[in-house]
């Protein structure tokens, strides 16, 4: 599905925005929404960028692809069931110079040892025995490398203080400039 999504853009020469772990993909859908639907003189990114969201849930990406089809934005807005790492690597290998930005918003929080939230992924599960938290140091390093050549930007957002603080520290360690 990721390969199909990357090759489905009607204007592959346009810059690309990635939303890693997009959930129901509402952010990218909002950015791609036709101007008559939002009552604006122009749509925020429609026709100027390609938008690609990925999520581990095929139900969520199917919902988003259906909305993009209904709104007539499917030629520039695609969603794929894929991991963040796979999506970033595929986009970087084929569109490195046109990677405009990477977004990660509200990832599922990570487990705090002894915190009573054992259903959540571990921040650093290196032994492979448990699900690891999505926003790993290695993923952030890959984001930094991918954006370095294109001079793109990374946007991270969380409403969980521990997650935001850890993400900031890991992002600073990649050498990305924080603004």
PDB file of C-alpha atoms in Angstrom:
ATOM      1  CA  UNK A   1       0.000   0.000   0.000  1.00  0.00           C
ATOM      2  CA  UNK A   2       2.928   2.387   0.678  1.00  0.00           C
ATOM      3  CA  UNK A   3       4.452   1.836  -2.763  1.00  0.00           C
ATOM      4  CA  UNK A   4       1.044   2.390  -4.373  1.00  0.00           C
ATOM      5  CA  UNK A   5       0.510   5.606  -2.366  1.00  0.00           C
ATOM      6  CA  UNK A   6       3.925   7.031  -3.274  1.00  0.00           C
ATOM      7  CA  UNK A   7       3.281   6.367  -6.956  1.00  0.00           C
ATOM      8  CA  UNK A   8      -0.329   7.603  -7.007  1.00  0.00           C
ATOM      9  CA  UNK A   9       0.361  11.337  -6.876  1.00  0.00           C
ATOM     10  CA  UNK A  10      -0.775  13.025 -10.085  1.00  0.00           C
ATOM     11  CA  UNK A  11       2.049  15.596  -9.742  1.00  0.00           C
ATOM     12  CA  UNK A  12       5.010  13.664  -8.299  1.00  0.00           C
ATOM     13  CA  UNK A  13       7.292  16.681  -8.762  1.00  0.00           C
ATOM     14  CA  UNK A  14       5.572  18.605  -5.939  1.00  0.00           C
ATOM     15  CA  UNK A  15       7.128  18.790  -2.443  1.00  0.00           C
ATOM     16  CA  UNK A  16       5.965  16.135   0.013  1.00  0.00           C
ATOM     17  CA  UNK A  17       4.667  16.392   3.590  1.00  0.00           C
ATOM     18  CA  UNK A  18       4.679  13.209   5.692  1.00  0.00           C
ATOM     19  CA  UNK A  19       2.455  12.557   8.703  1.00  0.00           C
ATOM     20  CA  UNK A  20       3.957   9.608  10.583  1.00  0.00           C
ATOM     21  CA  UNK A  21       1.428   7.761  12.717  1.00  0.00           C
ATOM     22  CA  UNK A  22      -1.414   9.862  11.337  1.00  0.00           C
ATOM     23  CA  UNK A  23      -4.277   8.023  13.082  1.00  0.00           C
ATOM     24  CA  UNK A  24      -7.516   9.076  11.358  1.00  0.00           C
ATOM     25  CA  UNK A  25      -5.397  11.498   9.314  1.00  0.00           C
ATOM     26  CA  UNK A  26      -7.467  14.541  10.203  1.00  0.00           C
ATOM     27  CA  UNK A  27      -4.535  16.970   9.993  1.00  0.00           C
ATOM     28  CA  UNK A  28      -3.622  16.090   6.416  1.00  0.00           C
ATOM     29  CA  UNK A  29      -7.270  15.883   5.429  1.00  0.00           C
ATOM     30  CA  UNK A  30      -7.794  19.384   6.821  1.00  0.00           C
ATOM     31  CA  UNK A  31      -4.787  20.714   4.910  1.00  0.00           C
ATOM     32  CA  UNK A  32      -6.026  19.187   1.666  1.00  0.00           C
ATOM     33  CA  UNK A  33      -9.655  20.166   2.020  1.00  0.00           C
ATOM     34  CA  UNK A  34     -11.056  21.949  -1.045  1.00  0.00           C
ATOM     35  CA  UNK A  35     -11.412  25.708  -0.607  1.00  0.00           C
ATOM     36  CA  UNK A  36     -15.189  25.719  -1.092  1.00  0.00           C
ATOM     37  CA  UNK A  37     -15.468  23.334   1.867  1.00  0.00           C
ATOM     38  CA  UNK A  38     -13.613  25.703   4.202  1.00  0.00           C
ATOM     39  CA  UNK A  39     -14.884  28.998   2.802  1.00  0.00           C
ATOM     40  CA  UNK A  40     -11.412  30.334   2.068  1.00  0.00           C
ATOM     41  CA  UNK A  41      -9.976  32.068  -0.977  1.00  0.00           C
ATOM     42  CA  UNK A  42      -7.530  29.184  -1.347  1.00  0.00           C
ATOM     43  CA  UNK A  43      -6.879  25.830   0.287  1.00  0.00           C
ATOM     44  CA  UNK A  44      -3.846  25.714   2.591  1.00  0.00           C
ATOM     45  CA  UNK A  45      -1.809  23.249   0.519  1.00  0.00           C
ATOM     46  CA  UNK A  46      -4.090  21.877  -2.190  1.00  0.00           C
ATOM     47  CA  UNK A  47      -2.206  21.759  -5.470  1.00  0.00           C
ATOM     48  CA  UNK A  48       1.076  22.982  -3.959  1.00  0.00           C
ATOM     49  CA  UNK A  49       2.166  19.852  -2.049  1.00  0.00           C
ATOM     50  CA  UNK A  50       1.656  16.115  -1.972  1.00  0.00           C
ATOM     51  CA  UNK A  51       0.541  14.778   1.404  1.00  0.00           C
ATOM     52  CA  UNK A  52       1.261  11.261   2.647  1.00  0.00           C
ATOM     53  CA  UNK A  53       0.064   9.870   5.956  1.00  0.00           C
ATOM     54  CA  UNK A  54       0.939   6.487   7.400  1.00  0.00           C
ATOM     55  CA  UNK A  55      -0.485   4.537  10.296  1.00  0.00           C
ATOM     56  CA  UNK A  56      -0.374   0.957  11.579  1.00  0.00           C
ATOM     57  CA  UNK A  57      -4.171   0.727  11.317  1.00  0.00           C
ATOM     58  CA  UNK A  58      -5.611  -0.193   7.936  1.00  0.00           C
ATOM     59  CA  UNK A  59      -9.071   0.905   9.148  1.00  0.00           C
ATOM     60  CA  UNK A  60      -7.837   4.434   9.864  1.00  0.00           C
ATOM     61  CA  UNK A  61      -5.997   4.815   6.566  1.00  0.00           C
ATOM     62  CA  UNK A  62      -8.961   3.369   4.653  1.00  0.00           C
ATOM     63  CA  UNK A  63     -11.191   5.990   6.290  1.00  0.00           C
ATOM     64  CA  UNK A  64      -8.781   8.773   5.286  1.00  0.00           C
ATOM     65  CA  UNK A  65      -8.409   7.516   1.709  1.00  0.00           C
ATOM     66  CA  UNK A  66     -12.201   7.399   1.438  1.00  0.00           C
ATOM     67  CA  UNK A  67     -12.499  10.997   2.635  1.00  0.00           C
ATOM     68  CA  UNK A  68      -9.788  12.127   0.181  1.00  0.00           C
ATOM     69  CA  UNK A  69     -11.682  10.412  -2.663  1.00  0.00           C
ATOM     70  CA  UNK A  70     -14.996  12.001  -1.654  1.00  0.00           C
ATOM     71  CA  UNK A  71     -13.391  15.449  -1.456  1.00  0.00           C
ATOM     72  CA  UNK A  72     -11.605  15.076  -4.788  1.00  0.00           C
ATOM     73  CA  UNK A  73      -8.125  15.461  -3.257  1.00  0.00           C
ATOM     74  CA  UNK A  74      -6.971  11.867  -3.715  1.00  0.00           C
ATOM     75  CA  UNK A  75      -4.495  12.790  -6.474  1.00  0.00           C
ATOM     76  CA  UNK A  76      -2.415  14.766  -3.953  1.00  0.00           C
ATOM     77  CA  UNK A  77      -3.392  13.228  -0.604  1.00  0.00           C
ATOM     78  CA  UNK A  78      -2.604   9.577   0.090  1.00  0.00           C
ATOM     79  CA  UNK A  79      -2.671   7.361   3.178  1.00  0.00           C
ATOM     80  CA  UNK A  80      -0.946   4.019   3.652  1.00  0.00           C
ATOM     81  CA  UNK A  81      -0.848   1.310   6.270  1.00  0.00           C
ATOM     82  CA  UNK A  82       2.867   1.281   7.020  1.00  0.00           C
ATOM     83  CA  UNK A  83       5.343   1.900   9.799  1.00  0.00           C
ATOM     84  CA  UNK A  84       6.842   5.324  10.317  1.00  0.00           C
ATOM     85  CA  UNK A  85      10.316   3.956   9.564  1.00  0.00           C
ATOM     86  CA  UNK A  86       9.237   2.306   6.307  1.00  0.00           C
ATOM     87  CA  UNK A  87       7.344   5.397   5.150  1.00  0.00           C
ATOM     88  CA  UNK A  88      10.228   7.739   5.885  1.00  0.00           C
ATOM     89  CA  UNK A  89      12.772   5.444   4.214  1.00  0.00           C
ATOM     90  CA  UNK A  90      10.622   5.023   1.100  1.00  0.00           C
ATOM     91  CA  UNK A  91       9.915   8.732   0.799  1.00  0.00           C
ATOM     92  CA  UNK A  92      13.571   9.608   1.396  1.00  0.00           C
ATOM     93  CA  UNK A  93      14.878   7.154  -1.182  1.00  0.00           C
ATOM     94  CA  UNK A  94      12.535   8.374  -3.901  1.00  0.00           C
ATOM     95  CA  UNK A  95      11.797  12.003  -3.002  1.00  0.00           C
ATOM     96  CA  UNK A  96      14.698  13.169  -0.801  1.00  0.00           C
ATOM     97  CA  UNK A  97      15.131  16.574  -2.384  1.00  0.00           C
ATOM     98  CA  UNK A  98      11.400  17.320  -2.223  1.00  0.00           C
ATOM     99  CA  UNK A  99      10.678  16.331   1.378  1.00  0.00           C
ATOM    100  CA  UNK A 100       9.108  19.536   2.728  1.00  0.00           C
ATOM    101  CA  UNK A 101       8.204  18.400   6.216  1.00  0.00           C
ATOM    102  CA  UNK A 102       7.540  15.572   8.642  1.00  0.00           C
ATOM    103  CA  UNK A 103       4.782  15.656  11.264  1.00  0.00           C
ATOM    104  CA  UNK A 104       4.259  13.480  14.345  1.00  0.00           C
ATOM    105  CA  UNK A 105       1.269  14.462  16.440  1.00  0.00           C
ATOM    106  CA  UNK A 106      -0.035  12.983  19.673  1.00  0.00           C
ATOM    107  CA  UNK A 107       1.697   9.605  19.557  1.00  0.00           C
ATOM    108  CA  UNK A 108       0.433   7.074  22.070  1.00  0.00           C
ATOM    109  CA  UNK A 109       2.348   7.854  25.288  1.00  0.00           C
ATOM    110  CA  UNK A 110       5.086   5.504  26.434  1.00  0.00           C
ATOM    111  CA  UNK A 111       5.104   3.398  29.581  1.00  0.00           C
ATOM    112  CA  UNK A 112       6.562   4.850  32.747  1.00  0.00           C
ATOM    113  CA  UNK A 113       8.156   1.998  34.698  1.00  0.00           C
ATOM    114  CA  UNK A 114       6.255   1.454  37.924  1.00  0.00           C
ATOM    115  CA  UNK A 115       3.516   3.806  36.720  1.00  0.00           C
ATOM    116  CA  UNK A 116       0.663   1.350  36.342  1.00  0.00           C
ATOM    117  CA  UNK A 117       0.366   1.812  32.582  1.00  0.00           C
ATOM    118  CA  UNK A 118       1.718  -1.527  31.413  1.00  0.00           C
ATOM    119  CA  UNK A 119      -0.544  -1.554  28.330  1.00  0.00           C
ATOM    120  CA  UNK A 120       1.596   1.187  26.719  1.00  0.00           C
ATOM    121  CA  UNK A 121       4.747   0.617  24.649  1.00  0.00           C
ATOM    122  CA  UNK A 122       8.158   0.922  26.311  1.00  0.00           C
ATOM    123  CA  UNK A 123      10.332   3.917  25.517  1.00  0.00           C
ATOM    124  CA  UNK A 124      13.436   1.766  25.011  1.00  0.00           C
ATOM    125  CA  UNK A 125      12.496  -1.846  24.318  1.00  0.00           C
ATOM    126  CA  UNK A 126      15.728  -3.068  22.775  1.00  0.00           C
ATOM    127  CA  UNK A 127      15.253  -6.776  23.387  1.00  0.00           C
ATOM    128  CA  UNK A 128      12.358  -7.075  20.940  1.00  0.00           C
ATOM    129  CA  UNK A 129      10.132  -8.668  23.567  1.00  0.00           C
ATOM    130  CA  UNK A 130       7.771  -5.722  23.847  1.00  0.00           C
ATOM    131  CA  UNK A 131       6.359  -3.089  21.568  1.00  0.00           C
ATOM    132  CA  UNK A 132       8.644  -0.076  21.432  1.00  0.00           C
ATOM    133  CA  UNK A 133       7.435   3.502  21.541  1.00  0.00           C
ATOM    134  CA  UNK A 134       6.972   4.891  18.019  1.00  0.00           C
ATOM    135  CA  UNK A 135       9.125   8.009  18.352  1.00  0.00           C
ATOM    136  CA  UNK A 136      12.490   6.345  18.922  1.00  0.00           C
ATOM    137  CA  UNK A 137      15.896   8.008  18.797  1.00  0.00           C
ATOM    138  CA  UNK A 138      16.668   6.049  15.615  1.00  0.00           C
ATOM    139  CA  UNK A 139      13.485   7.307  13.893  1.00  0.00           C
ATOM    140  CA  UNK A 140      14.317  10.886  14.864  1.00  0.00           C
ATOM    141  CA  UNK A 141      17.843  10.451  13.494  1.00  0.00           C
ATOM    142  CA  UNK A 142      16.364   9.206  10.224  1.00  0.00           C
ATOM    143  CA  UNK A 143      14.035  12.242  10.144  1.00  0.00           C
ATOM    144  CA  UNK A 144      17.007  14.576  10.697  1.00  0.00           C
ATOM    145  CA  UNK A 145      19.007  12.959   7.882  1.00  0.00           C
ATOM    146  CA  UNK A 146      16.026  12.995   5.519  1.00  0.00           C
ATOM    147  CA  UNK A 147      15.320  16.669   6.164  1.00  0.00           C
ATOM    148  CA  UNK A 148      18.908  17.877   6.131  1.00  0.00           C
ATOM    149  CA  UNK A 149      19.301  17.845   2.338  1.00  0.00           C
ATOM    150  CA  UNK A 150      15.831  19.166   1.578  1.00  0.00           C
ATOM    151  CA  UNK A 151      15.984  21.827   4.306  1.00  0.00           C
ATOM    152  CA  UNK A 152      12.535  20.671   5.408  1.00  0.00           C
ATOM    153  CA  UNK A 153      11.018  20.931   8.866  1.00  0.00           C
ATOM    154  CA  UNK A 154       9.873  18.564  11.598  1.00  0.00           C
ATOM    155  CA  UNK A 155       6.746  19.291  13.661  1.00  0.00           C
ATOM    156  CA  UNK A 156       6.047  17.352  16.847  1.00  0.00           C
ATOM    157  CA  UNK A 157       3.041  17.849  19.104  1.00  0.00           C
ATOM    158  CA  UNK A 158       1.915  16.113  22.280  1.00  0.00           C
ATOM    159  CA  UNK A 159      -0.409  16.843  25.156  1.00  0.00           C
ATOM    160  CA  UNK A 160       1.576  14.568  27.499  1.00  0.00           C
ATOM    161  CA  UNK A 161       4.379  16.372  29.325  1.00  0.00           C
ATOM    162  CA  UNK A 162       6.720  13.352  29.646  1.00  0.00           C
ATOM    163  CA  UNK A 163       6.346  12.580  25.945  1.00  0.00           C
ATOM    164  CA  UNK A 164       6.966  16.208  24.943  1.00  0.00           C
ATOM    165  CA  UNK A 165      10.065  16.528  27.139  1.00  0.00           C
ATOM    166  CA  UNK A 166      11.601  13.257  25.939  1.00  0.00           C
ATOM    167  CA  UNK A 167      10.823  14.136  22.297  1.00  0.00           C
ATOM    168  CA  UNK A 168      12.484  17.525  22.678  1.00  0.00           C
ATOM    169  CA  UNK A 169      15.620  16.010  24.195  1.00  0.00           C
ATOM    170  CA  UNK A 170      15.848  13.329  21.501  1.00  0.00           C
ATOM    171  CA  UNK A 171      15.247  15.918  18.765  1.00  0.00           C
ATOM    172  CA  UNK A 172      17.995  18.178  20.124  1.00  0.00           C
ATOM    173  CA  UNK A 173      20.366  15.198  20.120  1.00  0.00           C
ATOM    174  CA  UNK A 174      19.847  14.749  16.358  1.00  0.00           C
ATOM    175  CA  UNK A 175      21.163  18.247  15.686  1.00  0.00           C
ATOM    176  CA  UNK A 176      17.853  19.577  14.402  1.00  0.00           C
ATOM    177  CA  UNK A 177      17.368  23.241  15.208  1.00  0.00           C
ATOM    178  CA  UNK A 178      14.455  23.873  17.545  1.00  0.00           C
ATOM    179  CA  UNK A 179      12.250  26.894  17.020  1.00  0.00           C
TER     180      UNK A 179
END
